[in-house]
Short mmCIF file of C-alpha atoms and ligand atoms in Angstrom, two decimals:
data_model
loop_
_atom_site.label_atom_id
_atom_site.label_comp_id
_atom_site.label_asym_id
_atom_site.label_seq_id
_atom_site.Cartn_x
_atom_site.Cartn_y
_atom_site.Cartn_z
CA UNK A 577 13.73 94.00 14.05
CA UNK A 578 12.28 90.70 14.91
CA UNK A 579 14.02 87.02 14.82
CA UNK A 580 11.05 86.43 12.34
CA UNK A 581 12.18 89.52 9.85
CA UNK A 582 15.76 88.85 10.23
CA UNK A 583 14.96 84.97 8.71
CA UNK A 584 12.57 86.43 6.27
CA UNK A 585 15.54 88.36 4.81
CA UNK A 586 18.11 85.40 5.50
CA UNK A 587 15.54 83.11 3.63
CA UNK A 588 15.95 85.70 0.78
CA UNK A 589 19.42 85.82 0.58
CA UNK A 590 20.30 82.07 1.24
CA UNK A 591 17.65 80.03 0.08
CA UNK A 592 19.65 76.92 0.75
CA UNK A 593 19.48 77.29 4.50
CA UNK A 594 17.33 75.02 5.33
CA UNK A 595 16.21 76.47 8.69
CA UNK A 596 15.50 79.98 7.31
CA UNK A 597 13.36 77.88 4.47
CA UNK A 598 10.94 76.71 6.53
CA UNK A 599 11.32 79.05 9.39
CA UNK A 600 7.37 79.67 9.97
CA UNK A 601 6.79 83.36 11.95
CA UNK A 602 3.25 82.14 13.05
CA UNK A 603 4.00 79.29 14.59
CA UNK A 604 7.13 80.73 16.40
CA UNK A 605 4.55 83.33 17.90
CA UNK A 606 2.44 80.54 19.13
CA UNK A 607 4.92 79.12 21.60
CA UNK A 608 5.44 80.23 25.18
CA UNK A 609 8.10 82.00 26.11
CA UNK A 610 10.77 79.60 27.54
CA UNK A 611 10.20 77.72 24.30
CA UNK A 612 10.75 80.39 22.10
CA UNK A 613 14.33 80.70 23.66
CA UNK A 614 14.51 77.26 23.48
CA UNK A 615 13.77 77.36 19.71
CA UNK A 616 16.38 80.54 19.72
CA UNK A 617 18.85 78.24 20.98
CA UNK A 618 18.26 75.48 18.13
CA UNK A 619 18.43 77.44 15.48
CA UNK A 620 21.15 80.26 16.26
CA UNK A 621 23.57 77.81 13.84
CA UNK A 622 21.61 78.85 11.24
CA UNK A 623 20.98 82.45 12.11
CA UNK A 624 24.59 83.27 12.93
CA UNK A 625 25.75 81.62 9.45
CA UNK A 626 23.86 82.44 6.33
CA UNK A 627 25.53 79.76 4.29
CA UNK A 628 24.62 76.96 6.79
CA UNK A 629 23.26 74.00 4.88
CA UNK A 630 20.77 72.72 8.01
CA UNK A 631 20.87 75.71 10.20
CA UNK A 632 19.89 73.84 13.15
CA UNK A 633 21.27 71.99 16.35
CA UNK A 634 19.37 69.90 18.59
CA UNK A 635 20.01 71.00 22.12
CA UNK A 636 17.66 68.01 23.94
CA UNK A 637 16.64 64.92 22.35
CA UNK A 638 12.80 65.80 22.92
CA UNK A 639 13.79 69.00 20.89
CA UNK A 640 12.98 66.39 17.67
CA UNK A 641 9.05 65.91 19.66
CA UNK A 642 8.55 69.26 21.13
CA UNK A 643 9.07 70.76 18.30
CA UNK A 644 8.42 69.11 15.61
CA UNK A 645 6.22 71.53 13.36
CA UNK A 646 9.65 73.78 12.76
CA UNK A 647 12.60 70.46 12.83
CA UNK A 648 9.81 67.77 10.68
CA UNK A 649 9.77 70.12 7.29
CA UNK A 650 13.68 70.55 7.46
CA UNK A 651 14.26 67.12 8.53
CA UNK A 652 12.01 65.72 5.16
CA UNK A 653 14.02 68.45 3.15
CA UNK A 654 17.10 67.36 3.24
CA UNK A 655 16.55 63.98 3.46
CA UNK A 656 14.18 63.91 0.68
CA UNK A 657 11.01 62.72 2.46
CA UNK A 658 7.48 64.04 0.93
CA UNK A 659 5.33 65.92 3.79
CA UNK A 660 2.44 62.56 3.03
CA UNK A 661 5.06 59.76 3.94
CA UNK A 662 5.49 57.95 7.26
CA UNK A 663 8.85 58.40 8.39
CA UNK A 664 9.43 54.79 10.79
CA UNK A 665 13.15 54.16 10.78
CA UNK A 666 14.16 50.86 10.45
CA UNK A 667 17.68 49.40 11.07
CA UNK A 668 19.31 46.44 9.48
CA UNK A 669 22.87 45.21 9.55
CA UNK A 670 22.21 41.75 8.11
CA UNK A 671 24.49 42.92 4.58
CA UNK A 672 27.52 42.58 6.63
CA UNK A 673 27.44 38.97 6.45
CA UNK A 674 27.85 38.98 2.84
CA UNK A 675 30.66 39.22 0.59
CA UNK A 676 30.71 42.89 -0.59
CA UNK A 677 34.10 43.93 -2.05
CA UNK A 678 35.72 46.76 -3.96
CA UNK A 679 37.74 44.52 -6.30
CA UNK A 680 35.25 43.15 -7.63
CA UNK A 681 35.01 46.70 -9.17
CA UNK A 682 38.49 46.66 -10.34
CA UNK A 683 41.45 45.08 -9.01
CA UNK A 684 42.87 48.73 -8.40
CA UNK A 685 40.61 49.72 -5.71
CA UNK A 686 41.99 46.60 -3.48
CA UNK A 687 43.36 49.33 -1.22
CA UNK A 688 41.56 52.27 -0.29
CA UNK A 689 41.26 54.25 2.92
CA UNK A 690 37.20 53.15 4.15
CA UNK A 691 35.69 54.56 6.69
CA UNK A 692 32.34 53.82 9.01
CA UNK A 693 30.74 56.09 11.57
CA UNK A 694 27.83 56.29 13.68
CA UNK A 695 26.64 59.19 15.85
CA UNK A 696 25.33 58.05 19.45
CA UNK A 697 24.14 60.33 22.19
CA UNK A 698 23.23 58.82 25.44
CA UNK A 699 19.57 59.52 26.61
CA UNK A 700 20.60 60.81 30.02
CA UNK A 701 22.74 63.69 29.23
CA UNK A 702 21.46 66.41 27.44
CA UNK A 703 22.77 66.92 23.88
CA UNK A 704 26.56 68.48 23.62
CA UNK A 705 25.12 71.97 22.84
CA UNK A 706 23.40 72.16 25.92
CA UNK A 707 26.04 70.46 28.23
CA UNK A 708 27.89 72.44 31.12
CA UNK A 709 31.32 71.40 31.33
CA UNK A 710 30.49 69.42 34.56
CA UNK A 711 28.12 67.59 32.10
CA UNK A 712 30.52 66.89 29.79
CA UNK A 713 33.72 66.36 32.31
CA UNK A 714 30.63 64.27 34.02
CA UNK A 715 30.55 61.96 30.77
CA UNK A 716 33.80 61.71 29.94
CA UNK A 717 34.65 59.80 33.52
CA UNK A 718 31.06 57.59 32.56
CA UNK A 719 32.88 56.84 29.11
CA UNK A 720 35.90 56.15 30.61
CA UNK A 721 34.21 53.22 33.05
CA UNK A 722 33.48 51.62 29.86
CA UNK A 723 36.49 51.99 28.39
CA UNK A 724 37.97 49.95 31.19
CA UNK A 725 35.84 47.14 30.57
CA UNK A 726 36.60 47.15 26.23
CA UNK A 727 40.08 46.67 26.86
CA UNK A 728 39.62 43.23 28.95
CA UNK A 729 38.01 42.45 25.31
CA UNK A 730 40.45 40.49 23.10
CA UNK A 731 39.24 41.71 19.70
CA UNK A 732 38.84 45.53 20.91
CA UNK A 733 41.64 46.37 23.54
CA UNK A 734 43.02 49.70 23.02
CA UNK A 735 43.58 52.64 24.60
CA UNK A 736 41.65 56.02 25.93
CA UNK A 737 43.08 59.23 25.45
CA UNK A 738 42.14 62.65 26.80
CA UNK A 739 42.26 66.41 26.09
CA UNK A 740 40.57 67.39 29.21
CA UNK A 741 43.77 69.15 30.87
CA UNK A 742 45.17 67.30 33.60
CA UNK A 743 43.51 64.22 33.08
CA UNK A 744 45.14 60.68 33.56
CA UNK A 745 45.20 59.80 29.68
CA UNK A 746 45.78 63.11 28.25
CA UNK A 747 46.48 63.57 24.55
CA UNK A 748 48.15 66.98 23.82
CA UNK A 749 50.68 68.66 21.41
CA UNK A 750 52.00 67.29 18.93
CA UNK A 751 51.21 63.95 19.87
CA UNK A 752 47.41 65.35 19.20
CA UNK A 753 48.26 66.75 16.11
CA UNK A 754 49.59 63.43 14.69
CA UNK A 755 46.70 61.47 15.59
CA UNK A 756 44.63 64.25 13.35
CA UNK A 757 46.39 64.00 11.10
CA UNK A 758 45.99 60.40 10.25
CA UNK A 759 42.44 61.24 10.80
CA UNK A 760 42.03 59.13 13.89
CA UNK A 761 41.46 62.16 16.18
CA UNK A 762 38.96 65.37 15.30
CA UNK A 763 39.95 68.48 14.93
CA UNK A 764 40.16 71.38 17.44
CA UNK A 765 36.65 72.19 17.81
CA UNK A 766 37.01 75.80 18.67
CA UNK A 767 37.73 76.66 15.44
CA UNK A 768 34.17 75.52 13.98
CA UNK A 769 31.84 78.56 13.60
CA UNK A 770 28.53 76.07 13.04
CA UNK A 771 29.55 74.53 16.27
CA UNK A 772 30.67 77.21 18.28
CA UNK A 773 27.22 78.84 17.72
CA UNK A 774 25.30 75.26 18.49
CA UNK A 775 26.99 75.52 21.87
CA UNK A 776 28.59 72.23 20.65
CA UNK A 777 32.38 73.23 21.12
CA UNK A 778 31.57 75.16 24.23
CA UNK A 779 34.45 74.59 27.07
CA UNK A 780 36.61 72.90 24.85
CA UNK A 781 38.53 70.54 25.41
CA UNK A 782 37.36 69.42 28.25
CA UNK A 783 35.24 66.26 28.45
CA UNK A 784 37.01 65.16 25.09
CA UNK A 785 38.60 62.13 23.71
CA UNK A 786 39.18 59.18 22.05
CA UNK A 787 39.25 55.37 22.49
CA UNK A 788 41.78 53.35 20.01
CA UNK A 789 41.73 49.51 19.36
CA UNK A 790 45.27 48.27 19.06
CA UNK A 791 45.13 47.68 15.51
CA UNK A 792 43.86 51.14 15.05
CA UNK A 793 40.62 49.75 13.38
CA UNK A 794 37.57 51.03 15.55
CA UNK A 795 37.20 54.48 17.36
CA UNK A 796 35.16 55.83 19.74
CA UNK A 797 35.18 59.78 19.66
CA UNK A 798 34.14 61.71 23.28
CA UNK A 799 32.29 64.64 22.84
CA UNK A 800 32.32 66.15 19.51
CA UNK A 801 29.41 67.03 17.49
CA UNK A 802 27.25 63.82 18.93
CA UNK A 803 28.40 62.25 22.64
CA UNK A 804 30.09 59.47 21.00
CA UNK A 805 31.19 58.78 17.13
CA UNK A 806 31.73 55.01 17.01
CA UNK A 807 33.73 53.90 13.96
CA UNK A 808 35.75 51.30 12.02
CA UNK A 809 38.15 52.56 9.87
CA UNK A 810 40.37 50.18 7.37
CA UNK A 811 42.76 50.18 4.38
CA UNK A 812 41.84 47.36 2.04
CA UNK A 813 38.60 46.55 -0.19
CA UNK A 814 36.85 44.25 1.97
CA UNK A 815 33.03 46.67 2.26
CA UNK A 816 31.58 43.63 4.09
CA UNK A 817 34.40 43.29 6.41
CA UNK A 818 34.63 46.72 8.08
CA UNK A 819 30.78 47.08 8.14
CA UNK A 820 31.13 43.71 10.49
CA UNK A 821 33.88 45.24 12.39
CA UNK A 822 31.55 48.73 13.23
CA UNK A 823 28.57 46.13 14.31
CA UNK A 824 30.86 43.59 16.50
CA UNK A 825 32.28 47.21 18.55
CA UNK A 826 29.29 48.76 18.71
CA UNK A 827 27.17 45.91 20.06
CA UNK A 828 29.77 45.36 22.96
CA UNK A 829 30.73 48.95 23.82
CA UNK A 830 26.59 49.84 23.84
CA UNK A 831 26.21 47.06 26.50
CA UNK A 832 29.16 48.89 28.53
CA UNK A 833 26.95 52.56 28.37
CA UNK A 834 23.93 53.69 29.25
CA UNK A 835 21.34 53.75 26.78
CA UNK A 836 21.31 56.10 23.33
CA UNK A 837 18.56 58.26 22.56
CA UNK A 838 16.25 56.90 19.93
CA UNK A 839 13.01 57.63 18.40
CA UNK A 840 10.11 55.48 16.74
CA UNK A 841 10.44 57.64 14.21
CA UNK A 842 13.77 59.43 13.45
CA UNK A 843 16.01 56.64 14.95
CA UNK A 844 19.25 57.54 16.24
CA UNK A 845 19.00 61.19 18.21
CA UNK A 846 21.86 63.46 17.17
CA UNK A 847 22.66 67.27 17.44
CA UNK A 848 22.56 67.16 13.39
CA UNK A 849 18.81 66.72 11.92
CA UNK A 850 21.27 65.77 9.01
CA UNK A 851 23.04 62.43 10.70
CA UNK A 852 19.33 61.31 12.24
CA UNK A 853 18.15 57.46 11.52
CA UNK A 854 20.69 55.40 10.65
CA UNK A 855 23.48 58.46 12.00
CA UNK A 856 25.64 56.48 9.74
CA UNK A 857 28.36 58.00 7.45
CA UNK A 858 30.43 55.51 5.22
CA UNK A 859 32.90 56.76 2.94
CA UNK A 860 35.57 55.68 0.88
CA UNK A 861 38.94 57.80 -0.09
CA UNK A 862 39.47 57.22 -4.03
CA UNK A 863 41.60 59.10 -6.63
CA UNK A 864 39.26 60.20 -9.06
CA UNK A 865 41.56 62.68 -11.25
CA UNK A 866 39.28 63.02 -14.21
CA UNK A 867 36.11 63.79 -12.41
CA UNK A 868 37.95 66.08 -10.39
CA UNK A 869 39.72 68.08 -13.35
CA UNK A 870 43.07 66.82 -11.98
CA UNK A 871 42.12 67.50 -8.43
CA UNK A 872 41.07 70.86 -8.75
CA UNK A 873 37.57 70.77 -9.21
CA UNK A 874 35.58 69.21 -6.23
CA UNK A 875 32.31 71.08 -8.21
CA UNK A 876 32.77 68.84 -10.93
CA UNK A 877 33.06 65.84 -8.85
CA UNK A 878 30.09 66.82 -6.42
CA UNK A 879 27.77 67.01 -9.85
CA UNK A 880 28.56 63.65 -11.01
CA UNK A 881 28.23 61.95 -7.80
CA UNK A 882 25.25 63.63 -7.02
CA UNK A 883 23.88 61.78 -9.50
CA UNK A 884 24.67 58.49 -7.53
CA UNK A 885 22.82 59.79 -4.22
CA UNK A 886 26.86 60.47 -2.89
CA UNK A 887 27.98 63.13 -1.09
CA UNK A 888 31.67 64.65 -1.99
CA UNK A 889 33.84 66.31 0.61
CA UNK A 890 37.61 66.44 0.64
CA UNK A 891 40.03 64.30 2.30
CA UNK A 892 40.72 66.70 5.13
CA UNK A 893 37.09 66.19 6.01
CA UNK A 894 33.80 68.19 6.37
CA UNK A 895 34.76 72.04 3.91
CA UNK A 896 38.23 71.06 2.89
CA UNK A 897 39.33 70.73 -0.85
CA UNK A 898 40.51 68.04 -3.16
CA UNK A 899 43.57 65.94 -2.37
CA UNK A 900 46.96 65.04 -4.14
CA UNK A 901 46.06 63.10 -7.03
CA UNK A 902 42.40 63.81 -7.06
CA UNK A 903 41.71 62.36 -3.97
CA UNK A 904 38.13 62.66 -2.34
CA UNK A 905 35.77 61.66 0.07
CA UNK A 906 32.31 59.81 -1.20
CA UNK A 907 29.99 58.78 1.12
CA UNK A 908 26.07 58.13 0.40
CA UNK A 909 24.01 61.11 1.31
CA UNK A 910 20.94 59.41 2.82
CA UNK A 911 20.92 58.79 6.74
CA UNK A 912 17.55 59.09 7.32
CA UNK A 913 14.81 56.22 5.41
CA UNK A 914 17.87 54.17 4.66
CA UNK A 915 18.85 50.70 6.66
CA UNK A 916 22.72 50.23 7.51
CA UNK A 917 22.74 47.33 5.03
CA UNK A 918 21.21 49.79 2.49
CA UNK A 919 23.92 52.09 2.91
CA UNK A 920 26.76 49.79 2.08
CA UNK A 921 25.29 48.88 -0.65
CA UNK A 922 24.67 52.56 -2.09
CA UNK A 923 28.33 52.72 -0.96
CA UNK A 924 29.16 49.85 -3.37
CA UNK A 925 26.87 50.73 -5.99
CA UNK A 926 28.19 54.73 -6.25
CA UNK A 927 31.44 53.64 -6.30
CA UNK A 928 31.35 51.44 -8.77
CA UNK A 929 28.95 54.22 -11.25
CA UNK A 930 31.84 56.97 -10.39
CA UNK A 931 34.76 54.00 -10.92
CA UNK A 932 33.46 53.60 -14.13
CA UNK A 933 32.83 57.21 -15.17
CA UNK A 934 36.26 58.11 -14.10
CA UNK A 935 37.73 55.29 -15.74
CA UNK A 936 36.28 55.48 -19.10
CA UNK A 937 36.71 59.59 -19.56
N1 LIG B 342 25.55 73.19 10.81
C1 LIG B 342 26.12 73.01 9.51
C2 LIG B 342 25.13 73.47 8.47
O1 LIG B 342 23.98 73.64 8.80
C3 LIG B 342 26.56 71.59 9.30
C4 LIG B 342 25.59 70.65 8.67
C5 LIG B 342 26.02 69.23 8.41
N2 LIG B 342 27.25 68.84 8.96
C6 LIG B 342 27.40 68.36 10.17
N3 LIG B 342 28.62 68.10 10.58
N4 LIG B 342 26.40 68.10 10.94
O2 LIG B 342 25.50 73.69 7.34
#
């Protein structure tokens, strides 16, 4: 058997994974050697689990240029790009300076859990699938310089902590488990089967952490799926007001790093072909009972927001199911194409459709 009849037959059976769908065997048997393991190494995700969605992993940020007749059709796939159209991403934050709030919905969603990430690699390390652990103990102590410097910063003092055993700021036990579960910290890696194939969780958890403002409104993630995860997270209905918050940090933590991988054309460099452009993932917790059949049915809730250009996950993140009370995840689906600005306001928009939907059923 060949890789290219084992993805035929995977392409059969799982027609959603993107990778086996536009897997092509000809080019594949053009390339030279060392890059067909290199291609191996991309796309053993996808091979390894039928039911991935993407299938691939970035192991290099020129993966995205050097091979760009396999990652270009699966990129334009999933984010919904016709083969004919120029993909140039643009990047805009300029919505964050107007007033964008959830009340103005209804007064009832005045206090819901938001959330704002971005994915950031830094151009000279490879990708995390491809790091040794030297690479990514390497990073952590690069991360850690900066770190240093945030908390001389009035507005975005915190604190770093580690799970790299041993280290000066470690983070272990329960004291770990607490700050998962108020979704601050990510989860044990190890236990991801996408990731462990990618190479992303390899030597976990070394070269892993996360930076903590005091008011426990912006995060900086170490060496998960991307180098760094920067995020403002926020209780309230102020939109407008936590987008500003994600800008502010990540303006003055970038000028504390070296510089992030980005392309012309796909933006942002990440592991994910799913989180390139923007790399930006905005979501809002809300009880939606009736769309979810009383928190049962996260089907019935992924249809309707489909519908919205929203993705639905559950509240325990990425493959986890409905909450108490019908509580789930939303977040706009588009990375790629879409400004920032854009995707607050798909954000507000799909919110305020599903509000409105739930509210009237
Ligand atoms: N590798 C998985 C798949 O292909 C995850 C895709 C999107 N999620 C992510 N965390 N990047 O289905």
């Amino acid at each position: 058997m060949t890789v290219a009849t084992d993805i035929l037959a995977l392409r059969l059976d799982h027609p959603e994974n993107l990778m086996a769908r536009h897997f092509s065997a000809d080019y594949f048997s053009g390339l030279a050697k060392d890059d067909q393991a290199r291609v191996l190494k991309i796309i053993k995700s996808g091979l390894d689990n039928p039911d991935s969605q993407m299938g691939a992993y970035a192991q290099h940020s020129v993966d995205y240029d050097d091979f760009g007749p396999l990652l270009d059709p699966m990129i334009r796939d999933y984010h919904k790009i016709s083969a004919g159209v120029d993909i140039a991403q643009k990047h805009d934050w300029s919505a964050t300076a107007s007033a964008c709030s959830l009340e103005d919905i209804d007064e009832a969603l005045r206090d819901v859990s938001m959330r704002v990430r971005v994915g950031r690699n830094v151009a000279s390390f490879p990708l995390p699938g491809a790091m040794t652990k030297a690479d990514r103990i390497e990073f952590e102590k690069v991360m850690v310089k900066a770190f240093e410097n945030l908390k001389n910063d009035a507005d975005f003092c915190g604190a770093y902590y580690s799970l790299t055993p041993g280290s000066d700021f470690e983070l272990k036990g329960q004291a770990y488990q607490t700050r998962v579960d108020a979704h601050q910290m990510f989860k044990d890696m190890s236990g991801d089967r996408y990731l462990n194939s990618g190479g992303i969780s390899s030597d976990w958890p070394y070269g892993r952490g996360m930076y903590i403002s005091a008011a426990e409104d912006f995060i900086v993630w170490v060496g998960e799926e991307d180098h760094l995860r920067i995020m403002a997270m926020k209780r309230g209905g102020d939109l407008a007001a936590l987008f500003a918050r994600l800008q502010v940090g990540l303006e003055k933590f970038s000028a504390l790093v070296p510089a992030f991988a980005h392309s012309e054309k796909y933006g942002y460099i990440t592991s994910c072909p799913t989180n390139l452009g923007t790399a930006m993932r905005a979501s809002l917790h809300m009880a939606l009972p009736n769309l979810t059949g009383g928190g049962q049915d996260l089907d019935a809730a992924k249809a309707a927001a489909q519908k919205f250009g929203l993705s639905v996950r559950g509240v325990g993140g990425e493959h986890s199911g409905a909450g108490q009370g019908g509580i789930i995840d939303i977040s706009p689906s588009a990375r790629l194409g879409v400004t920032e600005s854009e995707i607050m306001q798909r954000l507000f928009d799909g919110a305020k459709a599903l509000w409105l939907l739930e509210t009237k059923t």
